[in-house]
Amino acid sequence: MKLSRWVKGILISLYFVAVSIIVTYPLITHLSTRMIGQVGDNIYFVWLIGWFKKAIFELHVNPFNIWFLNYPAGWSLAYTEISPAQLLLAMPFALLFNPMAGYNISMLLTFFLSGINMYLWMKHLTGKTSVGIITGTAYAILPFHLAHFLIGHLNISGIQWFPLFFWGLFELLKGDASQDRKKYIILTGISYGLIGMTSMYCLYMTVLIVGVLIIVNLFFIRKKALTWSYWKPFLLTGLVALPLVAFGLWPYLSLNARGGLPDRSLDVVRILAASASPLDYLLPSTDHFLFGKWVNEHFNRQLWIETSLYVGVINIIFAGFTLFTKKGKREKEFVILLLVGIAFAWVLSLGTDLFWNGERLQVHLTGIFAKLLNQTETYIILPDYFLFKYLPYFSKMRVFARFGIFVLIFILVLSAMGLATIMNRFRNRKMALVFSIFLLGIVWFEFYPGVYKTTSTIETRPVDTWLAEQPGTGAVIQFPIEESEDQTLVYATLVHGKPFVGGFFNAFPPLQYQEIKPLMESFPDETSIDLLDRLKVKYVLVDRTAYAEDQQLIIDT
């Protein structure tokens, strides 16, 4: 029985709704009250949604003006991710319900949109609905996606725009003057703008990947593409993307111009960066319902949130099948670009030094090499080391493993092509359906994390309720001073509405906080007490459990 186009579209959409609910369960049962996982970076995004809602619809002020954090100097949202595209997805539900619901539904939408968008691309590429559904499912529930969902990275979880972007980009790279070129220019431009409005990490990484693809396409595939007709679509794409990209970039460029986004230390990054290991692409996720515990016990998975890069055995098999089947000229060119993208992104995901199972590898030097370097052992330096030193803005990065998302995307595309080739060999539609269902089951088996057992909520402290009842706008500070960086205290500003000397400073501490923190660490000595007055602090909150029982904590105000 043939289904109409609209009925088929509705059923496929409902399937991806189900995927989103199942893979995040039990999130659907408490959208407005609890989050999956422990309180961490998720609370920052709940606060961000709540603040934008309050600033725009209640206070009618500029939400980018965060004068009340790092008080009295103020704070810029560009010290961390803003992710306006994710905020736009969240805001209707934050207005209807609350910021928690906005955050949770925005997260759910990343799964639905990732699956649907990858389905649409693969359906177009292969002409097979079954291939689109299988690949869309795999992309939506990638361990990479689930890991960032669990930790609360609303920005990095927003992988839904990549399929649309690369769909349009690869069509433009063909250099054809087709009637659909205008459609692909708009698709590529808008989706790239949405990537930029989702994550600065993703925006910058995408620029590097695209740059290499264009260079390879120009000099090794097209060769004679130095013509206006070839470059015009890319320039038009840039113009389409420009307003959205500019909106996303403006806060960061503004802060960087003021020296607020300093380069990271190369020596520190080489040791502490979240770099991928070749092993990470082969290990099932640490939260896999069956293998996760075993993986965690036998391998170093300390950084598994950032290094969950498993793409699945079934996808590797079908991707390999694509490489060894006969192809036409255009298909070969496409495969070459995919392989280049995989290789380049894979190398960049490994960071500045080669790691294996969480350990930085060393090689033993002898003979002329030992004399030349004046040492007998050295670490294995990778291209990121030189990019960090010489490529603009690369030194702002710390989590190189995030380049792995491009490896996963391109492997999935190769896998879809191989699967489509096999599906074309079926003459019996029922057998093809059974085979498709079997493969879909394998995808679920390889990626499904199981039902999440840990959920959390945001508790309002009695002291924050009390502060909300106090008149005036006297500033608040929390001691020990390190607790002023706790994201739960940033969220508390939505409750009490008072200026706060602290803030979310773990990435790039602002200058005022860098200056006062060493002095405040000796609280409650005379120097720190005097500094409170200069900072216009009226309310001093003290975690007594962090101080000795006999330590004097009474302040005469």
Coordinates of C-alpha atoms in Angstrom, one line a residue, residues 112-318:
F112 CA 14.1 15.7 16.6
L113 CA 15.6 18.2 14.3
S114 CA 18.9 16.3 14.0
G115 CA 17.1 13.1 13.0
I116 CA 14.7 14.9 10.6
N117 CA 17.4 17.0 8.9
M118 CA 19.8 14.1 8.4
Y119 CA 16.8 12.0 7.1
L120 CA 16.0 14.7 4.5
W121 CA 19.6 14.9 3.3
M122 CA 20.1 11.1 3.0
K123 CA 16.7 10.6 1.4
H124 CA 17.7 13.2 -1.2
L125 CA 21.2 11.7 -1.6
T126 CA 20.2 8.0 -1.9
G127 CA 16.6 8.2 -2.9
K128 CA 15.8 5.7 -0.2
T129 CA 13.4 6.5 2.6
S130 CA 14.7 3.5 4.7
V131 CA 18.3 4.8 4.4
G132 CA 17.2 8.2 5.5
I133 CA 15.4 6.9 8.6
I134 CA 18.3 4.6 9.6
T135 CA 21.0 7.3 9.1
G136 CA 18.8 10.0 10.7
T137 CA 18.3 7.8 13.7
A138 CA 22.0 7.1 14.0
Y139 CA 22.8 10.8 13.8
A140 CA 20.2 11.9 16.3
I141 CA 21.3 9.4 19.0
L142 CA 25.1 9.5 18.4
P143 CA 26.9 9.0 21.7
F144 CA 28.5 12.4 21.1
H145 CA 25.0 14.0 21.2
L146 CA 23.8 12.0 24.2
A147 CA 27.0 12.8 26.2
H148 CA 26.6 16.6 25.7
F149 CA 22.9 16.3 26.5
L150 CA 23.6 14.5 29.7
I151 CA 26.1 17.1 30.9
G152 CA 23.9 20.0 29.9
H153 CA 25.8 21.5 26.9
L154 CA 22.8 23.0 25.1
N155 CA 25.1 24.7 22.7
I156 CA 27.2 21.6 21.6
S157 CA 24.0 19.5 21.6
G158 CA 22.7 21.7 18.8
I159 CA 24.0 19.5 16.0
Q160 CA 20.8 19.8 14.0
W161 CA 22.0 22.3 11.5
F162 CA 25.0 20.4 10.2
P163 CA 23.1 18.1 7.8
L164 CA 21.4 21.0 6.1
F165 CA 24.7 22.9 5.8
F166 CA 26.7 20.1 4.3
W167 CA 23.8 19.1 2.1
G168 CA 23.9 22.6 0.5
L169 CA 27.7 22.9 0.6
F170 CA 28.4 19.6 -1.3
E171 CA 25.8 20.5 -3.9
L172 CA 27.5 23.9 -4.4
L173 CA 30.9 22.2 -4.6
K174 CA 29.8 20.4 -7.7
G175 CA 30.0 23.7 -9.6
D176 CA 26.8 23.0 -11.6
A177 CA 24.7 25.8 -12.9
S178 CA 21.5 24.0 -12.0
Q179 CA 18.1 25.5 -11.4
D180 CA 18.3 24.3 -7.7
R181 CA 21.5 26.3 -7.1
K182 CA 19.6 29.2 -5.6
K183 CA 17.9 26.8 -3.2
Y184 CA 21.2 25.4 -2.1
I185 CA 22.7 28.9 -1.6
I186 CA 19.9 29.8 0.7
L187 CA 20.0 26.5 2.5
T188 CA 23.8 26.6 3.0
G189 CA 23.8 30.3 4.1
I190 CA 20.9 30.1 6.6
S191 CA 22.1 26.8 8.1
Y192 CA 25.6 28.2 8.5
G193 CA 24.2 31.3 10.2
L194 CA 22.2 29.0 12.5
I195 CA 25.4 27.1 13.3
G196 CA 27.0 30.4 14.2
M197 CA 24.1 31.3 16.4
T198 CA 24.3 27.9 18.2
S199 CA 28.0 27.6 19.1
M200 CA 31.1 29.6 18.5
Y201 CA 33.1 26.4 18.8
C202 CA 31.0 24.9 16.0
L203 CA 31.2 28.0 13.9
Y204 CA 35.0 28.2 14.0
M205 CA 35.4 24.4 13.5
T206 CA 33.1 24.5 10.5
V207 CA 35.2 27.3 8.9
L208 CA 38.3 25.2 9.0
I209 CA 36.6 22.1 7.7
V210 CA 35.0 24.0 4.8
G211 CA 38.2 25.7 4.0
V212 CA 40.0 22.4 3.4
L213 CA 37.1 21.0 1.4
I214 CA 37.0 24.0 -0.9
I215 CA 40.8 23.9 -1.4
V216 CA 40.8 20.2 -2.3
N217 CA 37.8 20.7 -4.5
L218 CA 39.4 23.6 -6.3
F219 CA 42.9 22.3 -6.9
F220 CA 42.4 18.5 -7.1
I221 CA 38.9 18.0 -8.4
R222 CA 37.5 21.0 -10.3
K223 CA 41.0 22.3 -11.1
K224 CA 39.8 24.9 -13.6
A225 CA 37.2 26.5 -11.3
L226 CA 38.9 29.9 -11.0
T227 CA 35.9 31.5 -12.7
W228 CA 33.3 34.0 -11.5
S229 CA 30.5 31.4 -12.1
Y230 CA 32.1 29.0 -9.7
W231 CA 32.8 31.4 -6.9
K232 CA 29.6 33.5 -7.2
P233 CA 27.4 30.9 -5.3
F234 CA 29.9 30.9 -2.4
L235 CA 29.9 34.6 -2.2
L236 CA 26.1 34.8 -2.2
T237 CA 26.0 32.1 0.4
G238 CA 28.3 34.2 2.6
L239 CA 25.9 37.2 2.1
V240 CA 23.0 35.1 3.2
A241 CA 24.8 33.9 6.3
L242 CA 26.3 37.2 7.2
P243 CA 23.5 38.8 9.2
L244 CA 23.0 35.7 11.4
V245 CA 26.8 35.1 11.8
A246 CA 27.4 38.7 12.6
F247 CA 24.7 38.6 15.3
G248 CA 26.2 35.5 16.8
L249 CA 29.8 36.8 16.6
W250 CA 29.3 40.4 17.7
P251 CA 29.5 39.9 21.5
Y252 CA 32.7 37.8 21.2
L253 CA 34.5 40.1 18.8
S254 CA 33.5 43.1 21.0
L255 CA 34.9 41.4 24.1
N256 CA 38.0 40.2 22.4
A257 CA 38.7 43.7 21.1
R258 CA 38.7 44.8 24.8
G259 CA 41.2 42.0 25.7
G260 CA 38.5 40.0 27.5
L261 CA 39.2 36.7 25.7
P262 CA 42.9 36.0 26.2
D263 CA 44.7 33.2 24.4
R264 CA 45.0 30.0 26.4
S265 CA 48.4 28.8 27.6
L266 CA 49.8 26.2 25.1
D267 CA 51.7 24.4 27.9
V268 CA 48.5 24.0 29.9
V269 CA 46.4 23.0 26.9
R270 CA 48.9 20.3 25.9
I271 CA 48.4 18.6 29.3
L272 CA 44.8 19.4 30.2
A273 CA 43.0 19.8 26.8
A274 CA 40.1 17.5 26.1
S275 CA 41.7 15.8 23.1
A276 CA 40.4 12.7 21.4
S277 CA 42.4 9.5 21.2
P278 CA 42.1 7.1 18.2
L279 CA 40.7 4.7 20.7
D280 CA 37.7 7.0 21.4
Y281 CA 36.3 6.3 17.9
L282 CA 36.2 2.6 18.7
L283 CA 34.8 2.5 22.2
P284 CA 31.0 2.3 22.9
S285 CA 29.7 5.1 25.1
T286 CA 30.4 5.1 28.8
D287 CA 26.6 5.4 29.4
H288 CA 25.7 2.5 27.0
F289 CA 22.9 0.4 28.6
L290 CA 24.9 -2.8 28.1
F291 CA 28.6 -2.1 27.5
G292 CA 29.0 1.2 29.2
K293 CA 30.0 -0.2 32.6
W294 CA 32.6 -2.5 31.1
V295 CA 34.1 0.3 29.0
N296 CA 34.3 2.5 32.1
E297 CA 36.1 -0.2 34.1
H298 CA 38.7 -1.2 31.5
F299 CA 39.5 2.2 29.9
N300 CA 40.4 5.7 31.0
R301 CA 37.1 7.5 30.4
Q302 CA 37.7 10.5 32.7
L303 CA 36.9 12.8 29.8
W304 CA 34.2 10.7 28.2
I305 CA 31.7 13.5 28.0
E306 CA 33.9 15.2 25.4
T307 CA 35.4 12.1 23.9
S308 CA 32.3 10.0 23.2
L309 CA 33.0 9.6 19.5
Y310 CA 31.8 6.1 18.8
V311 CA 30.2 5.9 15.3
G312 CA 29.1 2.3 15.4
V313 CA 30.4 -0.9 13.9
I314 CA 27.5 -1.1 11.4
N315 CA 28.2 2.3 10.0
I316 CA 32.0 1.6 9.7
I317 CA 31.1 -1.6 7.7
F318 CA 28.8 0.2 5.3

